[in-house]
Amino acid sequence: MTIVGLTGGIGSGKTTVANFFEDLRVPVYFADIEAKKLMNRSKVLQRKIKALFGEEAYVNNELNRPYLASKIFNNENLLQKMNAIVHPKVGKHFDRWVKNQNAPYVIKEAAVIFENDSYKNYDFIITVVADKKARMKRILKRDLTTQQKIKAIMKNQWVDSKKVRLSDFVINNKSFENTREQVDSIHRKLLNLSN
Ligand code: ATP
């Protein structure tokens, strides 16, 4: 099975692109969503996360995300420790998911692929890019957040040019229509490459 990674900076349009691939019946695994589900569901993860962050990490068995975000923010060491707990579990869950798919290739959508070196685990990588101003505007329209918060997240992510150099495909997400065309074209190439 060919494994394709799909990534991009905050608000670049990863989910939008992933949904376009789903429209072409490509199975997509949304790593960040699955990670959050596993952090709620898995007793082992709960125990380890509580050991790292304290009992307040969960409220009524639900991950206390604002608390965790405040702890992790600007604390690279804690972030790395949390990733070391969560990533292997998501990795195993993904491997099981892959075994249940019947398609020439599958996509794993994840915000972080380059930053944590996991790009080596993929056969191909697609990076979605969009200019910072457009991303900012789109996120502000979608989320209840501030420019300052978005900028802080952007600062912690690799710049697009660095990701582009290591990618097999790049989608420049300007208009929905044009992005769908780029997805169609990459899909055709991936079908050929997967055979
Ligand atoms: P995040 O990193 O926050 O998870 P993302 O990379 O998954 O974001 P999307 O959620 O796909 O990005 O897109 C961000 C927002 O921008 C969404 O509300 C989406 O509908 C909108 N959007 C995506 N692409 C375009 C586009 N080409 N034109 C206008 N709006 C867009």
GROMACS .gro file of C-alpha atoms and ligand atoms in nm:
model
  226
    1MET     CA    1   0.000   0.000   0.000
    2THR     CA    2   0.133   0.339  -0.095
    3ILE     CA    3   0.128   0.588   0.193
    4VAL     CA    4   0.099   0.955   0.107
    5GLY     CA    5   0.149   1.230   0.365
    6LEU     CA    6  -0.053   1.548   0.334
    7THR     CA    7   0.064   1.850   0.526
    8GLY     CA    8   0.081   2.228   0.527
    9GLY     CA    9   0.095   2.519   0.767
   10ILE     CA   10  -0.197   2.632   0.980
   11GLY     CA   11  -0.490   2.737   0.763
   12SER     CA   12  -0.319   2.636   0.439
   13GLY     CA   13  -0.612   2.416   0.338
   14LYS     CA   14  -0.506   2.062   0.439
   15THR     CA   15  -0.856   1.957   0.537
   16THR     CA   16  -1.005   2.113   0.224
   17VAL     CA   17  -0.756   1.924   0.006
   18ALA     CA   18  -0.807   1.602   0.204
   19ASN     CA   19  -1.182   1.630   0.145
   20PHE     CA   20  -1.122   1.672  -0.230
   21PHE     CA   21  -0.920   1.348  -0.228
   22GLU     CA   22  -1.202   1.179  -0.036
   23ASP     CA   23  -1.436   1.288  -0.314
   24LEU     CA   24  -1.215   1.078  -0.544
   25ARG     CA   25  -1.264   0.786  -0.301
   26VAL     CA   26  -0.913   0.803  -0.161
   27PRO     CA   27  -0.912   0.688   0.204
   28VAL     CA   28  -0.785   0.968   0.430
   29TYR     CA   29  -0.666   0.929   0.788
   30PHE     CA   30  -0.691   1.256   0.981
   31ALA     CA   31  -0.401   1.214   1.224
   32ASP     CA   32  -0.471   1.514   1.446
   33ILE     CA   33  -0.837   1.422   1.492
   34GLU     CA   34  -0.748   1.058   1.563
   35ALA     CA   35  -0.480   1.168   1.811
   36LYS     CA   36  -0.738   1.372   2.003
   37LYS     CA   37  -0.982   1.080   2.003
   38LEU     CA   38  -0.713   0.841   2.126
   39MET     CA   39  -0.613   1.083   2.402
   40ASN     CA   40  -0.969   1.068   2.527
   41ARG     CA   41  -1.031   0.700   2.468
   42SER     CA   42  -0.707   0.528   2.564
   43LYS     CA   43  -0.665   0.467   2.936
   44VAL     CA   44  -0.292   0.415   2.885
   45LEU     CA   45  -0.256   0.755   2.718
   46GLN     CA   46  -0.469   0.918   2.988
   47ARG     CA   47  -0.247   0.778   3.258
   48LYS     CA   48   0.074   0.889   3.086
   49ILE     CA   49  -0.060   1.236   3.007
   50LYS     CA   50  -0.176   1.283   3.366
   51ALA     CA   51   0.168   1.175   3.486
   52LEU     CA   52   0.322   1.445   3.267
   53PHE     CA   53   0.077   1.731   3.317
   54GLY     CA   54  -0.108   1.650   3.639
   55GLU     CA   55  -0.467   1.541   3.711
   56GLU     CA   56  -0.601   1.869   3.562
   57ALA     CA   57  -0.511   1.735   3.217
   58TYR     CA   58  -0.855   1.571   3.217
   59VAL     CA   59  -1.195   1.695   3.328
   60ASN     CA   60  -1.467   1.429   3.345
   61ASN     CA   61  -1.248   1.195   3.140
   62GLU     CA   62  -1.223   1.452   2.861
   63LEU     CA   63  -0.890   1.604   2.765
   64ASN     CA   64  -0.861   1.954   2.909
   65ARG     CA   65  -0.729   2.108   2.590
   66PRO     CA   66  -0.700   2.473   2.702
   67TYR     CA   67  -0.499   2.357   3.004
   68LEU     CA   68  -0.269   2.143   2.790
   69ALA     CA   69  -0.229   2.417   2.531
   70SER     CA   70  -0.129   2.665   2.801
   71LYS     CA   71   0.129   2.420   2.940
   72ILE     CA   72   0.277   2.332   2.603
   73PHE     CA   73   0.280   2.680   2.460
   74ASN     CA   74   0.643   2.789   2.428
   75ASN     CA   75   0.761   2.479   2.613
   76GLU     CA   76   0.939   2.270   2.353
   77ASN     CA   77   1.051   2.015   2.609
   78LEU     CA   78   0.697   1.936   2.729
   79LEU     CA   79   0.569   1.928   2.372
   80GLN     CA   80   0.833   1.675   2.279
   81LYS     CA   81   0.749   1.463   2.581
   82MET     CA   82   0.381   1.466   2.493
   83ASN     CA   83   0.452   1.378   2.132
   84ALA     CA   84   0.670   1.090   2.247
   85ILE     CA   85   0.365   0.954   2.432
   86VAL     CA   86   0.100   1.021   2.169
   87HIS     CA   87   0.277   0.961   1.835
   88PRO     CA   88   0.360   0.590   1.876
   89LYS     CA   89  -0.003   0.521   1.973
   90VAL     CA   90  -0.135   0.711   1.669
   91GLY     CA   91   0.124   0.534   1.453
   92LYS     CA   92  -0.003   0.192   1.560
   93HIS     CA   93  -0.365   0.300   1.515
   94PHE     CA   94  -0.279   0.425   1.166
   95ASP     CA   95  -0.105   0.097   1.074
   96ARG     CA   96  -0.417  -0.097   1.176
   97TRP     CA   97  -0.636   0.145   0.977
   98VAL     CA   98  -0.416   0.102   0.667
   99LYS     CA   99  -0.463  -0.275   0.680
  100ASN     CA  100  -0.838  -0.225   0.655
  101GLN     CA  101  -0.824  -0.005   0.345
  102ASN     CA  102  -0.866  -0.130  -0.004
  103ALA     CA  103  -0.726   0.132  -0.240
  104PRO     CA  104  -0.411   0.190  -0.449
  105TYR     CA  105  -0.295   0.453  -0.204
  106VAL     CA  106  -0.404   0.616   0.121
  107ILE     CA  107  -0.343   0.961   0.263
  108LYS     CA  108  -0.244   1.057   0.615
  109GLU     CA  109  -0.326   1.421   0.683
  110ALA     CA  110  -0.114   1.573   0.959
  111ALA     CA  111  -0.017   1.928   1.053
  112VAL     CA  112   0.327   1.809   1.149
  113ILE     CA  113   0.524   1.583   0.919
  114PHE     CA  114   0.849   1.766   0.856
  115GLU     CA  115   0.894   1.925   1.194
  116ASN     CA  116   0.917   1.587   1.368
  117ASP     CA  117   1.112   1.399   1.100
  118SER     CA  118   0.823   1.160   1.028
  119TYR     CA  119   0.837   1.252   0.659
  120LYS     CA  120   1.073   0.960   0.615
  121ASN     CA  121   0.780   0.722   0.676
  122TYR     CA  122   0.590   0.824   0.363
  123ASP     CA  123   0.621   0.712   0.004
  124PHE     CA  124   0.516   1.056  -0.118
  125ILE     CA  125   0.442   1.389   0.045
  126ILE     CA  126   0.196   1.656  -0.065
  127THR     CA  127   0.234   2.001   0.088
  128VAL     CA  128  -0.044   2.255   0.069
  129VAL     CA  129   0.071   2.615   0.054
  130ALA     CA  130  -0.113   2.945   0.052
  131ASP     CA  131   0.016   3.291   0.121
  132LYS     CA  132   0.024   3.397   0.484
  133LYS     CA  133  -0.226   3.679   0.440
  134ALA     CA  134  -0.486   3.447   0.286
  135ARG     CA  135  -0.428   3.189   0.558
  136MET     CA  136  -0.467   3.450   0.829
  137LYS     CA  137  -0.790   3.580   0.674
  138ARG     CA  138  -0.936   3.229   0.633
  139ILE     CA  139  -0.855   3.123   0.989
  140LEU     CA  140  -0.996   3.444   1.139
  141LYS     CA  141  -1.315   3.379   0.945
  142ARG     CA  142  -1.332   3.017   1.061
  143ASP     CA  143  -1.214   3.030   1.425
  144LEU     CA  144  -1.266   3.239   1.731
  145THR     CA  145  -0.902   3.340   1.761
  146THR     CA  146  -0.665   3.633   1.724
  147GLN     CA  147  -0.401   3.738   1.473
  148GLN     CA  148  -0.145   3.720   1.750
  149LYS     CA  149  -0.225   3.356   1.831
  150ILE     CA  150  -0.213   3.254   1.467
  151LYS     CA  151   0.120   3.432   1.419
  152ALA     CA  152   0.263   3.250   1.721
  153ILE     CA  153   0.165   2.913   1.571
  154MET     CA  154   0.302   3.009   1.230
  155LYS     CA  155   0.631   3.102   1.393
  156ASN     CA  156   0.665   2.750   1.533
  157GLN     CA  157   0.604   2.583   1.198
  158TRP     CA  158   0.854   2.546   0.918
  159VAL     CA  159   0.832   2.806   0.643
  160ASP     CA  160   0.665   2.681   0.325
  161SER     CA  161   0.981   2.704   0.112
  162LYS     CA  162   1.159   2.454   0.337
  163LYS     CA  163   0.868   2.206   0.319
  164VAL     CA  164   0.832   2.251  -0.056
  165ARG     CA  165   1.193   2.143  -0.110
  166LEU     CA  166   1.123   1.808   0.058
  167SER     CA  167   0.782   1.748  -0.102
  168ASP     CA  168   0.690   1.536  -0.402
  169PHE     CA  169   0.381   1.744  -0.480
  170VAL     CA  170   0.283   2.097  -0.389
  171ILE     CA  171  -0.069   2.235  -0.401
  172ASN     CA  172  -0.100   2.609  -0.419
  173ASN     CA  173  -0.439   2.671  -0.262
  174LYS     CA  174  -0.571   2.990  -0.415
  175SER     CA  175  -0.926   2.916  -0.528
  176PHE     CA  176  -1.131   2.607  -0.442
  177GLU     CA  177  -1.184   2.537  -0.812
  178ASN     CA  178  -0.818   2.550  -0.905
  179THR     CA  179  -0.720   2.348  -0.598
  180ARG     CA  180  -0.962   2.074  -0.697
  181GLU     CA  181  -0.798   2.065  -1.042
  182GLN     CA  182  -0.457   2.027  -0.881
  183VAL     CA  183  -0.593   1.744  -0.665
  184ASP     CA  184  -0.733   1.567  -0.974
  185SER     CA  185  -0.398   1.592  -1.148
  186ILE     CA  186  -0.198   1.464  -0.849
  187HIS     CA  187  -0.450   1.183  -0.802
  188ARG     CA  188  -0.390   1.062  -1.158
  189LYS     CA  189  -0.014   1.070  -1.102
  190LEU     CA  190  -0.041   0.886  -0.770
  191LEU     CA  191  -0.256   0.615  -0.928
  192ASN     CA  192   0.020   0.558  -1.183
  193LEU     CA  193   0.292   0.568  -0.921
  194SER     CA  194   0.106   0.327  -0.692
  195ASN     CA  195   0.072   0.052  -0.952
  196ATP     P1  196  -0.571   2.397   1.019
  196ATP     O1  197  -0.424   2.398   1.005
  196ATP     O2  198  -0.617   2.507   1.105
  196ATP     O3  199  -0.625   2.264   1.058
  196ATP     P2  200  -0.619   2.348   0.739
  196ATP     O4  201  -0.482   2.358   0.682
  196ATP     O5  202  -0.677   2.213   0.753
  196ATP     O6  203  -0.631   2.430   0.873
  196ATP     P3  204  -0.864   2.424   0.610
  196ATP     O7  205  -0.943   2.401   0.734
  196ATP     O8  206  -0.883   2.333   0.496
  196ATP     O9  207  -0.710   2.438   0.644
  196ATP    O10  208  -0.888   2.573   0.558
  196ATP     C1  209  -0.890   2.682   0.648
  196ATP     C2  210  -1.016   2.766   0.622
  196ATP    O11  211  -1.000   2.829   0.496
  196ATP     C3  212  -1.143   2.684   0.614
  196ATP    O12  213  -1.248   2.756   0.670
  196ATP     C4  214  -1.163   2.663   0.464
  196ATP    O13  215  -1.298   2.647   0.427
  196ATP     C5  216  -1.106   2.793   0.408
  196ATP     N1  217  -1.044   2.773   0.275
  196ATP     C6  218  -0.964   2.672   0.238
  196ATP     N2  219  -0.925   2.687   0.110
  196ATP     C7  220  -0.981   2.801   0.066
  196ATP     C8  221  -0.981   2.869  -0.058
  196ATP     N3  222  -0.912   2.825  -0.163
  196ATP     N4  223  -1.052   2.984  -0.069
  196ATP     C9  224  -1.121   3.032   0.037
  196ATP     N5  225  -1.126   2.972   0.158
  196ATP    C10  226  -1.057   2.857   0.173
   0.00000   0.00000   0.00000
